[in-house]
Amino acid sequence: MPQNVLLAEDDRAIRHALERALTLEGYEVTAVADGVEALAQAHRNRPDVLVLDVMMPGIDGLQVCRVLRAEGDRTPILMLTALVETADRIAGLDAGADDYVVKPFDVEEVFARLRALLRRTGGSDGFAAPPQSPAAASSAGPATPAGSAAPDTGGLLTAAGLRMDVQARRAWRGARELELTRTEFDLLELLVRNAGIVLDHATIYDRIWGYDFGPGSKNLAVYVGYLRRKLDEPGAPALIHTVRGVGYALRED
């Protein structure tokens, strides 16, 4: 069955061009011009994925995202934004978005990001957590030495003072539960499963997004930065370490 995309974009030319391109790519597209219509359509007929412009009159894309997440709707959301500052991108992630594309964009990048989001959710409805995340599917990790992966005890992953219940999609640092978006959880799971191992950028992009967006992409850095803000505690050691020019590793120094 064709997968349904709910597209909300107030720029008529962009909306029509993207609707046409997505339709030719094989998606069923419902295109609306503002956030009010987007929420109405999402409530009327839940899509497989949403593509939301950030800057829309009335209810903008961030507000649409916040409303859906507050309702418990976990449908994957791709944001379209002309805002290039890291703080603006973090605002989108904080609202509950799963990924973003910066305008002007190449439509092939939109296709790639949509495919990655839909693979991660398995095409299920927005209220069902995926049975297995991309990180779990690749639990062996890249050339992981025997015994170095995080112990899995009774369905829980543990490493560096972190605990993760993959089935329930919950995570804790010590006694504090972490509020994580879908992408943040998948990224943390991948790092925990490969605790102490440096994962390069290409490997993380492939495992989490299913696509390497190239050396110029800031997507991974934004997610790592946001995840650090949720993990770090005053006086406690940092857990995610940058290996310059290579990638990231989870360890408690």
Short mmCIF file of C-alpha atoms in Angstrom, two decimals:
data_model
loop_
_atom_site.label_atom_id
_atom_site.label_comp_id
_atom_site.label_asym_id
_atom_site.label_seq_id
_atom_site.Cartn_x
_atom_site.Cartn_y
_atom_site.Cartn_z
CA MET A 1 0.00 0.00 0.00
CA PRO A 2 1.28 3.52 -0.76
CA GLN A 3 2.34 5.39 2.35
CA ASN A 4 0.52 8.59 3.17
CA VAL A 5 2.35 11.88 3.66
CA LEU A 6 0.68 14.86 5.29
CA LEU A 7 2.43 17.94 3.90
CA ALA A 8 1.90 21.37 5.50
CA GLU A 9 3.59 24.26 3.68
CA ASP A 10 2.22 27.79 3.31
CA ASP A 11 4.35 28.68 0.27
CA ARG A 12 2.09 27.71 -2.62
CA ALA A 13 4.92 27.08 -5.11
CA ILE A 14 6.90 24.89 -2.73
CA ARG A 15 3.77 23.03 -1.62
CA HIS A 16 2.68 22.20 -5.15
CA ALA A 17 6.19 21.25 -6.29
CA LEU A 18 6.79 18.98 -3.31
CA GLU A 19 3.32 17.45 -3.54
CA ARG A 20 3.93 16.64 -7.21
CA ALA A 21 7.39 15.20 -6.52
CA LEU A 22 6.16 13.03 -3.64
CA THR A 23 3.24 11.76 -5.70
CA LEU A 24 5.59 10.78 -8.55
CA GLU A 25 7.76 9.02 -5.96
CA GLY A 26 4.76 6.82 -5.09
CA TYR A 27 3.39 8.46 -1.94
CA GLU A 28 -0.22 9.40 -1.30
CA VAL A 29 -0.03 13.09 -0.41
CA THR A 30 -2.43 15.27 1.52
CA ALA A 31 -1.22 18.86 1.14
CA VAL A 32 -2.46 21.73 3.31
CA ALA A 33 -1.47 25.37 3.65
CA ASP A 34 -1.31 25.92 7.42
CA GLY A 35 -1.03 24.33 10.84
CA VAL A 36 -4.76 24.43 11.60
CA GLU A 37 -5.50 22.32 8.53
CA ALA A 38 -2.56 20.04 9.34
CA LEU A 39 -3.94 19.23 12.80
CA ALA A 40 -7.43 18.70 11.43
CA GLN A 41 -6.14 16.29 8.78
CA ALA A 42 -3.89 14.45 11.25
CA HIS A 43 -6.87 13.91 13.57
CA ARG A 44 -9.18 12.90 10.73
CA ASN A 45 -6.89 10.42 9.00
CA ARG A 46 -3.57 9.72 10.66
CA PRO A 47 -0.73 9.72 8.07
CA ASP A 48 2.36 7.53 7.99
CA VAL A 49 4.61 10.60 8.17
CA LEU A 50 4.24 14.38 8.41
CA VAL A 51 6.27 17.01 6.58
CA LEU A 52 5.82 20.37 8.33
CA ASP A 53 7.10 23.79 7.41
CA VAL A 54 8.32 25.58 10.53
CA MET A 55 7.24 29.09 9.55
CA MET A 56 3.49 29.10 8.88
CA PRO A 57 0.89 31.73 9.80
CA GLY A 58 -1.34 31.07 12.78
CA ILE A 59 -0.29 27.70 14.14
CA ASP A 60 3.26 27.04 12.93
CA GLY A 61 4.99 23.72 12.41
CA LEU A 62 6.52 23.66 15.89
CA GLN A 63 3.13 24.13 17.52
CA VAL A 64 1.61 21.37 15.39
CA CYS A 65 4.43 19.10 16.48
CA ARG A 66 3.97 19.96 20.17
CA VAL A 67 0.20 19.35 20.03
CA LEU A 68 0.57 15.93 18.40
CA ARG A 69 3.29 14.83 20.81
CA ALA A 70 1.24 16.03 23.80
CA GLU A 71 -1.61 13.86 22.52
CA GLY A 72 0.71 10.84 22.46
CA ASP A 73 0.92 10.74 18.67
CA ARG A 74 4.36 9.38 17.70
CA THR A 75 3.93 9.68 13.92
CA PRO A 76 7.37 10.58 12.50
CA ILE A 77 7.74 14.27 11.65
CA LEU A 78 10.14 15.86 9.19
CA MET A 79 10.48 19.63 9.54
CA LEU A 80 11.18 22.00 6.66
CA THR A 81 13.01 25.10 7.84
CA ALA A 82 14.72 28.16 6.43
CA LEU A 83 16.32 28.72 9.85
CA VAL A 84 19.93 27.56 9.87
CA GLU A 85 21.07 28.39 13.40
CA THR A 86 21.69 25.44 15.70
CA ALA A 87 19.33 26.92 18.32
CA ASP A 88 16.51 26.95 15.77
CA ARG A 89 17.10 23.32 14.89
CA ILE A 90 17.21 22.37 18.56
CA ALA A 91 13.83 24.08 19.02
CA GLY A 92 12.40 21.72 16.41
CA LEU A 93 13.88 18.66 18.10
CA ASP A 94 12.62 19.90 21.46
CA ALA A 95 9.13 20.19 20.02
CA GLY A 96 9.29 16.49 19.16
CA ALA A 97 10.38 16.48 15.52
CA ASP A 98 12.37 13.48 14.31
CA ASP A 99 14.41 15.14 11.56
CA TYR A 100 14.67 18.32 9.53
CA VAL A 101 15.65 19.61 6.10
CA VAL A 102 17.00 23.12 5.59
CA LYS A 103 15.64 25.24 2.74
CA PRO A 104 16.51 25.46 -0.07
CA PHE A 105 16.61 21.67 -0.23
CA ASP A 106 17.20 19.00 -2.84
CA VAL A 107 14.05 16.90 -3.21
CA GLU A 108 16.21 13.75 -3.23
CA GLU A 109 17.30 14.61 0.30
CA VAL A 110 13.66 14.88 1.36
CA PHE A 111 13.01 11.45 -0.18
CA ALA A 112 16.02 9.96 1.61
CA ARG A 113 15.02 11.33 4.99
CA LEU A 114 11.42 10.17 4.57
CA ARG A 115 12.58 6.66 3.64
CA ALA A 116 14.80 6.58 6.73
CA LEU A 117 11.98 7.74 9.04
CA LEU A 118 9.55 5.21 7.61
CA ARG A 119 12.08 2.38 7.89
CA ARG A 120 12.59 3.21 11.55
CA THR A 121 8.86 3.09 12.29
CA GLY A 122 8.11 0.12 10.07
CA GLY A 123 5.18 2.04 8.62
CA SER A 124 3.15 1.48 11.81
CA ASP A 125 0.63 3.97 13.12
CA GLY A 126 1.78 6.92 15.16
CA PHE A 127 0.82 5.43 18.54
CA ALA A 128 2.76 2.20 18.21
CA ALA A 129 6.40 2.09 19.22
CA PRO A 130 8.55 0.26 16.66
CA PRO A 131 9.20 -3.36 17.68
CA GLN A 132 12.92 -2.92 17.10
CA SER A 133 14.87 0.24 16.50
CA PRO A 134 17.66 0.50 13.92
CA ALA A 135 20.17 0.51 16.76
CA ALA A 136 18.77 -2.74 18.11
CA ALA A 137 18.78 -4.33 14.68
CA SER A 138 22.49 -3.60 14.48
CA SER A 139 23.28 -4.61 18.05
CA ALA A 140 26.47 -6.34 17.04
CA GLY A 141 27.85 -2.91 16.12
CA PRO A 142 30.81 -2.23 13.86
CA ALA A 143 33.44 -4.87 14.67
CA THR A 144 32.49 -4.91 18.36
CA PRO A 145 34.99 -6.92 20.39
CA ALA A 146 33.50 -9.81 22.37
CA GLY A 147 32.27 -8.74 25.78
CA SER A 148 32.48 -4.99 25.13
CA ALA A 149 28.81 -4.44 24.34
CA ALA A 150 26.53 -3.18 27.10
CA PRO A 151 25.14 -6.03 29.22
CA ASP A 152 21.51 -6.89 28.52
CA THR A 153 19.98 -8.02 31.80
CA GLY A 154 16.32 -8.94 31.84
CA GLY A 155 15.63 -6.82 28.79
CA LEU A 156 17.60 -3.82 30.12
CA LEU A 157 20.76 -2.37 28.58
CA THR A 158 23.25 -0.90 31.04
CA ALA A 159 26.45 1.08 30.50
CA ALA A 160 28.22 4.08 32.05
CA GLY A 161 25.54 4.57 34.68
CA LEU A 162 22.74 4.44 32.10
CA ARG A 163 19.85 1.99 31.92
CA MET A 164 17.64 1.48 28.87
CA ASP A 165 14.47 -0.55 28.50
CA VAL A 166 14.41 -1.02 24.73
CA GLN A 167 10.95 -2.57 24.58
CA ALA A 168 9.35 0.19 26.63
CA ARG A 169 11.63 2.80 25.05
CA ARG A 170 12.57 4.31 28.43
CA ALA A 171 16.00 5.37 29.66
CA TRP A 172 17.51 6.52 32.96
CA ARG A 173 20.74 8.05 34.20
CA GLY A 174 20.92 6.85 37.76
CA ALA A 175 17.46 7.39 39.23
CA ARG A 176 16.55 10.16 36.77
CA GLU A 177 14.40 9.17 33.81
CA LEU A 178 15.36 10.84 30.53
CA GLU A 179 12.77 12.42 28.25
CA LEU A 180 13.98 11.43 24.79
CA THR A 181 12.58 11.83 21.30
CA ARG A 182 12.52 8.80 19.00
CA THR A 183 15.80 9.74 17.30
CA GLU A 184 17.52 10.58 20.58
CA PHE A 185 16.53 7.20 22.00
CA ASP A 186 17.81 5.35 18.92
CA LEU A 187 21.09 7.25 19.01
CA LEU A 188 21.61 6.64 22.72
CA GLU A 189 20.77 2.95 22.29
CA LEU A 190 23.38 2.61 19.56
CA LEU A 191 26.01 4.27 21.76
CA VAL A 192 25.09 2.18 24.81
CA ARG A 193 25.23 -1.08 22.86
CA ASN A 194 28.72 -0.09 21.71
CA ALA A 195 29.91 1.48 24.97
CA GLY A 196 33.63 2.30 24.93
CA ILE A 197 33.86 2.00 21.15
CA VAL A 198 34.34 4.98 18.85
CA LEU A 199 31.58 4.98 16.23
CA ASP A 200 32.42 6.98 13.12
CA HIS A 201 30.01 9.48 11.59
CA ALA A 202 29.19 7.30 8.57
CA THR A 203 28.30 4.32 10.76
CA ILE A 204 25.99 6.39 12.97
CA TYR A 205 24.26 8.01 10.00
CA ASP A 206 23.74 4.60 8.41
CA ARG A 207 22.40 2.95 11.57
CA ILE A 208 20.14 5.80 12.71
CA TRP A 209 19.04 7.53 9.51
CA GLY A 210 19.82 4.84 6.96
CA TYR A 211 21.63 7.40 4.85
CA ASP A 212 24.95 9.26 5.05
CA PHE A 213 24.21 12.94 4.45
CA GLY A 214 27.87 13.75 3.84
CA PRO A 215 30.59 15.71 5.63
CA GLY A 216 28.73 19.02 5.38
CA SER A 217 25.70 17.84 7.35
CA LYS A 218 25.26 19.14 10.90
CA ASN A 219 22.38 16.76 11.65
CA LEU A 220 24.36 14.35 13.82
CA ALA A 221 26.15 17.12 15.73
CA VAL A 222 22.82 18.74 16.60
CA TYR A 223 21.36 15.49 17.92
CA VAL A 224 24.50 14.66 19.91
CA GLY A 225 24.49 18.16 21.41
CA TYR A 226 20.86 17.90 22.37
CA LEU A 227 21.32 14.41 23.82
CA ARG A 228 24.24 15.66 25.91
CA ARG A 229 22.06 18.41 27.37
CA LYS A 230 19.62 15.75 28.58
CA LEU A 231 22.29 13.35 29.86
CA ASP A 232 24.76 15.68 31.56
CA GLU A 233 24.50 16.48 35.26
CA PRO A 234 26.41 19.06 37.34
CA GLY A 235 29.50 17.48 38.88
CA ALA A 236 29.01 14.20 37.02
CA PRO A 237 31.32 13.00 34.25
CA ALA A 238 30.29 13.60 30.64
CA LEU A 239 29.17 10.41 28.91
CA ILE A 240 29.32 11.16 25.18
CA HIS A 241 32.82 11.98 23.99
CA THR A 242 33.84 13.48 20.65
CA VAL A 243 36.81 11.93 18.88
CA ARG A 244 37.73 14.76 16.54
CA GLY A 245 37.64 13.81 12.88
CA VAL A 246 36.27 10.35 13.66
CA GLY A 247 33.03 10.21 15.61
CA TYR A 248 31.61 9.64 19.09
CA ALA A 249 31.96 7.20 21.96
CA LEU A 250 29.98 6.56 25.14
CA ARG A 251 32.10 6.07 28.23
CA GLU A 252 32.23 7.27 31.83
CA ASP A 253 35.66 8.81 32.46
#
